Amino acid sequence: MGMVLGVLGSGSGSNMQAILDAIEAGTLDARIALVLSDKPDAFILERAKRHGIETGVIDCRGFQTKFPEEAQAETAARLRDAGVELVCLAGFLRLVKSPLLDVFPQRILNIHPSLLPAFPGLESWKQALDAGASEAGCTVHFVDEGMDTGPIILQEAVPILPGDSAATLHARIQVLEHRLYPAAISQVSRGWKA
Ligand code: GRF
């Protein structure tokens, strides 16, 4: 019996889609039980509904970037009620801390579009371009109290090519993300259930 996943996202949800595709293709033994977003109109919710997955909106009490404690506690309760065993942050733009982290210790994953520890934070592919780096990449890691820190599960590089724009580089990284995230979930899940 596969791992029960909960996904948190703020945007388009292409990584959530890649996880679903891997499940449907039989390469990832898991089930997404719940998808939550801090943005009521985020496309990730629409995608989830199309697949008949339960969705919900996280009420962040009007804060633009903060993830208030009450909202984290509500999120933890909803994830637990849905039977979620592993939480996947997929383009979720708020920092997860206590109390949500305490409820799912070593059970929250994040995907980040850089070769961490290089370029944490927002729009890391732009940071890599601006720094004149020769390669970029993608990292899946466990979430801890820091921003884009925590033990790395999988990481892979892509080249930065002459003439790359932020958009072309981000697109190349996203292709990699869509392969790496399901693989990392599978690896974590095998570690637990073997
Ligand atoms: C991805 O680039 C991910 O690495 C970053 O946010 C983006 C989310 O994209 N954390 P999507 O919503 O999964 O399409």
mmCIF file of C-alpha atoms and ligand atoms in Angstrom:
data_model
loop_
_atom_site.group_PDB
_atom_site.id
_atom_site.type_symbol
_atom_site.label_atom_id
_atom_site.label_comp_id
_atom_site.label_asym_id
_atom_site.label_seq_id
_atom_site.Cartn_x
_atom_site.Cartn_y
_atom_site.Cartn_z
ATOM 1 C CA MET A 1 0.000 0.000 0.000
ATOM 2 C CA GLY A 2 1.545 3.306 -1.145
ATOM 3 C CA MET A 3 2.377 6.410 0.784
ATOM 4 C CA VAL A 4 -0.434 8.924 1.404
ATOM 5 C CA LEU A 5 0.638 12.372 0.230
ATOM 6 C CA GLY A 6 -0.554 15.902 0.944
ATOM 7 C CA VAL A 7 0.583 18.707 -1.367
ATOM 8 C CA LEU A 8 0.880 22.424 -0.570
ATOM 9 C CA GLY A 9 1.324 24.879 -3.461
ATOM 10 C CA SER A 10 0.811 28.519 -4.373
ATOM 11 C CA GLY A 11 1.082 28.415 -8.160
ATOM 12 C CA SER A 12 0.506 26.431 -11.312
ATOM 13 C CA GLY A 13 1.061 23.022 -9.770
ATOM 14 C CA SER A 14 3.117 21.494 -12.563
ATOM 15 C CA ASN A 15 5.122 19.561 -9.962
ATOM 16 C CA MET A 16 1.931 18.234 -8.384
ATOM 17 C CA GLN A 17 0.887 17.194 -11.884
ATOM 18 C CA ALA A 18 4.198 15.380 -12.381
ATOM 19 C CA ILE A 19 3.639 13.494 -9.113
ATOM 20 C CA LEU A 20 0.134 12.530 -10.263
ATOM 21 C CA ASP A 21 1.455 11.429 -13.661
ATOM 22 C CA ALA A 22 4.060 9.208 -11.990
ATOM 23 C CA ILE A 23 1.359 7.658 -9.791
ATOM 24 C CA GLU A 24 -0.880 7.043 -12.804
ATOM 25 C CA ALA A 25 2.040 5.584 -14.774
ATOM 26 C CA GLY A 26 2.739 3.170 -11.916
ATOM 27 C CA THR A 27 6.276 4.456 -11.305
ATOM 28 C CA LEU A 28 5.355 5.973 -7.913
ATOM 29 C CA ASP A 29 3.423 3.897 -5.393
ATOM 30 C CA ALA A 30 1.471 6.656 -3.626
ATOM 31 C CA ARG A 31 -1.833 8.521 -3.487
ATOM 32 C CA ILE A 32 -2.489 12.278 -3.152
ATOM 33 C CA ALA A 33 -5.203 12.655 -0.505
ATOM 34 C CA LEU A 34 -5.330 16.447 -0.189
ATOM 35 C CA VAL A 35 -4.053 19.563 -1.984
ATOM 36 C CA LEU A 36 -4.004 22.871 -0.106
ATOM 37 C CA SER A 37 -3.136 26.371 -1.320
ATOM 38 C CA ASP A 38 -2.747 29.770 0.329
ATOM 39 C CA LYS A 39 -4.054 31.287 -2.925
ATOM 40 C CA PRO A 40 -7.742 30.575 -3.640
ATOM 41 C CA ASP A 41 -7.290 31.055 -7.411
ATOM 42 C CA ALA A 42 -4.068 29.044 -7.796
ATOM 43 C CA PHE A 43 -4.180 26.668 -10.755
ATOM 44 C CA ILE A 44 -2.850 23.833 -8.585
ATOM 45 C CA LEU A 45 -6.335 23.617 -6.983
ATOM 46 C CA GLU A 46 -7.999 23.431 -10.384
ATOM 47 C CA ARG A 47 -5.668 20.642 -11.503
ATOM 48 C CA ALA A 48 -6.338 18.687 -8.312
ATOM 49 C CA LYS A 49 -10.129 19.040 -8.681
ATOM 50 C CA ARG A 50 -9.923 17.727 -12.255
ATOM 51 C CA HIS A 51 -8.427 14.564 -10.808
ATOM 52 C CA GLY A 52 -11.097 14.303 -8.123
ATOM 53 C CA ILE A 53 -8.663 15.155 -5.338
ATOM 54 C CA GLU A 54 -9.909 16.946 -2.227
ATOM 55 C CA THR A 55 -8.707 20.560 -2.067
ATOM 56 C CA GLY A 56 -8.769 23.420 0.413
ATOM 57 C CA VAL A 57 -7.623 27.005 0.908
ATOM 58 C CA ILE A 58 -5.283 27.970 3.756
ATOM 59 C CA ASP A 59 -6.490 31.129 5.485
ATOM 60 C CA CYS A 60 -3.334 33.137 6.180
ATOM 61 C CA ARG A 61 -5.286 35.919 7.958
ATOM 62 C CA GLY A 62 -4.438 38.589 5.392
ATOM 63 C CA PHE A 63 -0.650 38.207 5.770
ATOM 64 C CA GLN A 64 1.108 38.482 2.404
ATOM 65 C CA THR A 65 4.122 36.269 3.063
ATOM 66 C CA LYS A 66 3.913 35.031 6.667
ATOM 67 C CA PHE A 67 2.423 31.623 7.494
ATOM 68 C CA PRO A 68 0.740 32.435 10.819
ATOM 69 C CA GLU A 69 0.766 29.825 13.573
ATOM 70 C CA GLU A 70 -3.033 29.433 13.606
ATOM 71 C CA ALA A 71 -2.974 28.740 9.862
ATOM 72 C CA GLN A 72 -0.175 26.189 10.304
ATOM 73 C CA ALA A 73 -2.104 24.436 13.064
ATOM 74 C CA GLU A 74 -5.227 24.305 10.857
ATOM 75 C CA THR A 75 -3.150 22.977 7.966
ATOM 76 C CA ALA A 76 -1.609 20.273 10.161
ATOM 77 C CA ALA A 77 -5.065 19.211 11.375
ATOM 78 C CA ARG A 78 -6.467 18.996 7.837
ATOM 79 C CA LEU A 79 -3.501 16.977 6.635
ATOM 80 C CA ARG A 80 -3.799 14.619 9.583
ATOM 81 C CA ASP A 81 -7.575 14.233 9.103
ATOM 82 C CA ALA A 82 -6.930 13.262 5.490
ATOM 83 C CA GLY A 83 -4.523 10.553 6.631
ATOM 84 C CA VAL A 84 -1.478 12.257 5.088
ATOM 85 C CA GLU A 85 1.859 10.597 5.879
ATOM 86 C CA LEU A 86 4.192 12.755 3.783
ATOM 87 C CA VAL A 87 3.747 16.459 2.941
ATOM 88 C CA CYS A 88 5.136 17.734 -0.383
ATOM 89 C CA LEU A 89 5.715 21.456 -0.827
ATOM 90 C CA ALA A 90 5.365 22.123 -4.550
ATOM 91 C CA GLY A 91 5.855 25.810 -5.274
ATOM 92 C CA PHE A 92 4.539 26.796 -1.841
ATOM 93 C CA LEU A 93 5.757 30.312 -1.177
ATOM 94 C CA ARG A 94 5.516 30.564 2.618
ATOM 95 C CA LEU A 95 8.069 29.370 5.169
ATOM 96 C CA VAL A 96 6.863 26.328 7.092
ATOM 97 C CA LYS A 97 7.915 26.322 10.750
ATOM 98 C CA SER A 98 6.432 25.297 14.073
ATOM 99 C CA PRO A 99 3.738 24.044 14.658
ATOM 100 C CA LEU A 100 3.347 22.377 11.239
ATOM 101 C CA LEU A 101 6.931 21.064 11.267
ATOM 102 C CA ASP A 102 6.423 19.548 14.714
ATOM 103 C CA VAL A 103 3.402 17.565 13.553
ATOM 104 C CA PHE A 104 5.298 16.153 10.530
ATOM 105 C CA PRO A 105 8.939 15.899 11.660
ATOM 106 C CA GLN A 106 11.181 14.693 8.799
ATOM 107 C CA ARG A 107 7.988 14.232 6.835
ATOM 108 C CA ILE A 108 7.859 17.447 4.798
ATOM 109 C CA LEU A 109 9.692 17.645 1.460
ATOM 110 C CA ASN A 110 10.421 20.671 -0.710
ATOM 111 C CA ILE A 111 11.609 21.092 -4.288
ATOM 112 C CA HIS A 112 13.885 24.001 -5.011
ATOM 113 C CA PRO A 113 15.163 25.156 -8.413
ATOM 114 C CA SER A 114 18.877 25.416 -7.616
ATOM 115 C CA LEU A 115 21.839 23.311 -6.556
ATOM 116 C CA LEU A 116 21.389 23.994 -2.834
ATOM 117 C CA PRO A 117 23.039 25.321 -0.744
ATOM 118 C CA ALA A 118 23.629 27.724 -3.657
ATOM 119 C CA PHE A 119 20.886 30.258 -4.349
ATOM 120 C CA PRO A 120 18.180 29.693 -1.729
ATOM 121 C CA GLY A 121 15.109 31.952 -1.850
ATOM 122 C CA LEU A 122 13.025 33.229 -4.732
ATOM 123 C CA GLU A 123 13.729 32.948 -8.483
ATOM 124 C CA SER A 124 16.968 31.033 -7.964
ATOM 125 C CA TRP A 125 17.424 30.451 -11.685
ATOM 126 C CA LYS A 126 17.708 34.249 -12.115
ATOM 127 C CA GLN A 127 20.181 34.361 -9.240
ATOM 128 C CA ALA A 128 22.280 31.680 -10.990
ATOM 129 C CA LEU A 129 22.208 33.582 -14.307
ATOM 130 C CA ASP A 130 23.088 36.902 -12.647
ATOM 131 C CA ALA A 131 25.986 35.250 -10.804
ATOM 132 C CA GLY A 132 27.409 33.958 -14.113
ATOM 133 C CA ALA A 133 27.194 30.330 -12.944
ATOM 134 C CA SER A 134 27.967 27.620 -15.512
ATOM 135 C CA GLU A 135 25.245 25.297 -14.238
ATOM 136 C CA ALA A 136 21.949 25.380 -12.400
ATOM 137 C CA GLY A 137 19.781 22.533 -11.191
ATOM 138 C CA CYS A 138 17.190 21.299 -8.813
ATOM 139 C CA THR A 139 17.150 19.891 -5.282
ATOM 140 C CA VAL A 140 14.591 17.889 -3.319
ATOM 141 C CA HIS A 141 15.198 18.116 0.429
ATOM 142 C CA PHE A 142 13.591 17.586 3.800
ATOM 143 C CA VAL A 143 12.243 20.805 5.287
ATOM 144 C CA ASP A 144 13.678 22.123 8.534
ATOM 145 C CA GLU A 145 13.384 25.506 10.276
ATOM 146 C CA GLY A 146 15.562 27.323 7.720
ATOM 147 C CA MET A 147 14.817 28.686 4.260
ATOM 148 C CA ASP A 148 15.647 25.997 1.675
ATOM 149 C CA THR A 149 17.916 24.166 4.118
ATOM 150 C CA GLY A 150 17.471 20.633 5.459
ATOM 151 C CA PRO A 151 18.945 17.274 4.399
ATOM 152 C CA ILE A 152 19.145 16.765 0.637
ATOM 153 C CA ILE A 153 17.392 13.713 -0.844
ATOM 154 C CA LEU A 154 18.152 14.146 -4.559
ATOM 155 C CA GLN A 155 19.932 16.792 -6.559
ATOM 156 C CA GLU A 156 20.800 17.111 -10.237
ATOM 157 C CA ALA A 157 22.407 19.757 -12.422
ATOM 158 C CA VAL A 158 21.486 21.261 -15.802
ATOM 159 C CA PRO A 159 23.878 23.347 -17.901
ATOM 160 C CA ILE A 160 23.404 27.084 -18.345
ATOM 161 C CA LEU A 161 23.746 27.620 -22.106
ATOM 162 C CA PRO A 162 24.995 30.676 -23.967
ATOM 163 C CA GLY A 163 21.998 32.875 -24.775
ATOM 164 C CA ASP A 164 19.857 31.483 -21.940
ATOM 165 C CA SER A 165 17.187 33.840 -20.617
ATOM 166 C CA ALA A 166 15.526 33.458 -17.239
ATOM 167 C CA ALA A 167 12.592 31.809 -19.029
ATOM 168 C CA THR A 168 14.602 29.264 -21.052
ATOM 169 C CA LEU A 169 16.683 28.302 -18.018
ATOM 170 C CA HIS A 170 13.622 27.968 -15.788
ATOM 171 C CA ALA A 171 11.942 25.757 -18.403
ATOM 172 C CA ARG A 172 15.002 23.454 -18.506
ATOM 173 C CA ILE A 173 15.021 23.236 -14.707
ATOM 174 C CA GLN A 174 11.303 22.441 -14.615
ATOM 175 C CA VAL A 175 11.736 19.442 -16.918
ATOM 176 C CA LEU A 176 14.261 18.150 -14.395
ATOM 177 C CA GLU A 177 11.989 18.975 -11.414
ATOM 178 C CA HIS A 178 9.174 16.922 -12.882
ATOM 179 C CA ARG A 179 11.408 13.853 -13.031
ATOM 180 C CA LEU A 180 13.224 14.409 -9.730
ATOM 181 C CA TYR A 181 10.296 15.051 -7.382
ATOM 182 C CA PRO A 182 8.461 11.755 -7.972
ATOM 183 C CA ALA A 183 11.814 9.921 -7.783
ATOM 184 C CA ALA A 184 12.651 11.535 -4.430
ATOM 185 C CA ILE A 185 9.202 10.727 -3.001
ATOM 186 C CA SER A 186 9.615 7.150 -4.114
ATOM 187 C CA GLN A 187 13.045 6.961 -2.474
ATOM 188 C CA VAL A 188 11.760 8.357 0.840
ATOM 189 C CA SER A 189 8.751 6.098 0.777
ATOM 190 C CA ARG A 190 10.842 2.977 0.110
ATOM 191 C CA GLY A 191 13.096 3.953 3.028
ATOM 192 C CA TRP A 192 10.124 4.007 5.357
ATOM 193 C CA LYS A 193 8.110 1.088 4.196
ATOM 194 C CA ALA A 194 10.792 -1.394 3.232
HETATM 195 C C1 GRF B 1 9.125 25.348 -9.082
HETATM 196 O O1 GRF B 1 10.107 25.959 -9.881
HETATM 197 C C2 GRF B 1 9.684 24.945 -7.746
HETATM 198 O O2 GRF B 1 11.002 24.523 -7.789
HETATM 199 C C3 GRF B 1 9.569 26.215 -6.970
HETATM 200 O O3 GRF B 1 8.361 26.788 -7.384
HETATM 201 C C4 GRF B 1 8.039 26.341 -8.711
HETATM 202 C C5 GRF B 1 6.667 25.709 -8.669
HETATM 203 O O4 GRF B 1 6.163 25.402 -9.928
HETATM 204 N N1 GRF B 1 9.676 25.942 -5.550
HETATM 205 P P1 GRF B 1 4.805 24.582 -10.076
HETATM 206 O O5 GRF B 1 3.706 25.323 -9.307
HETATM 207 O O6 GRF B 1 5.025 23.214 -9.541
HETATM 208 O O7 GRF B 1 4.513 24.595 -11.537
#
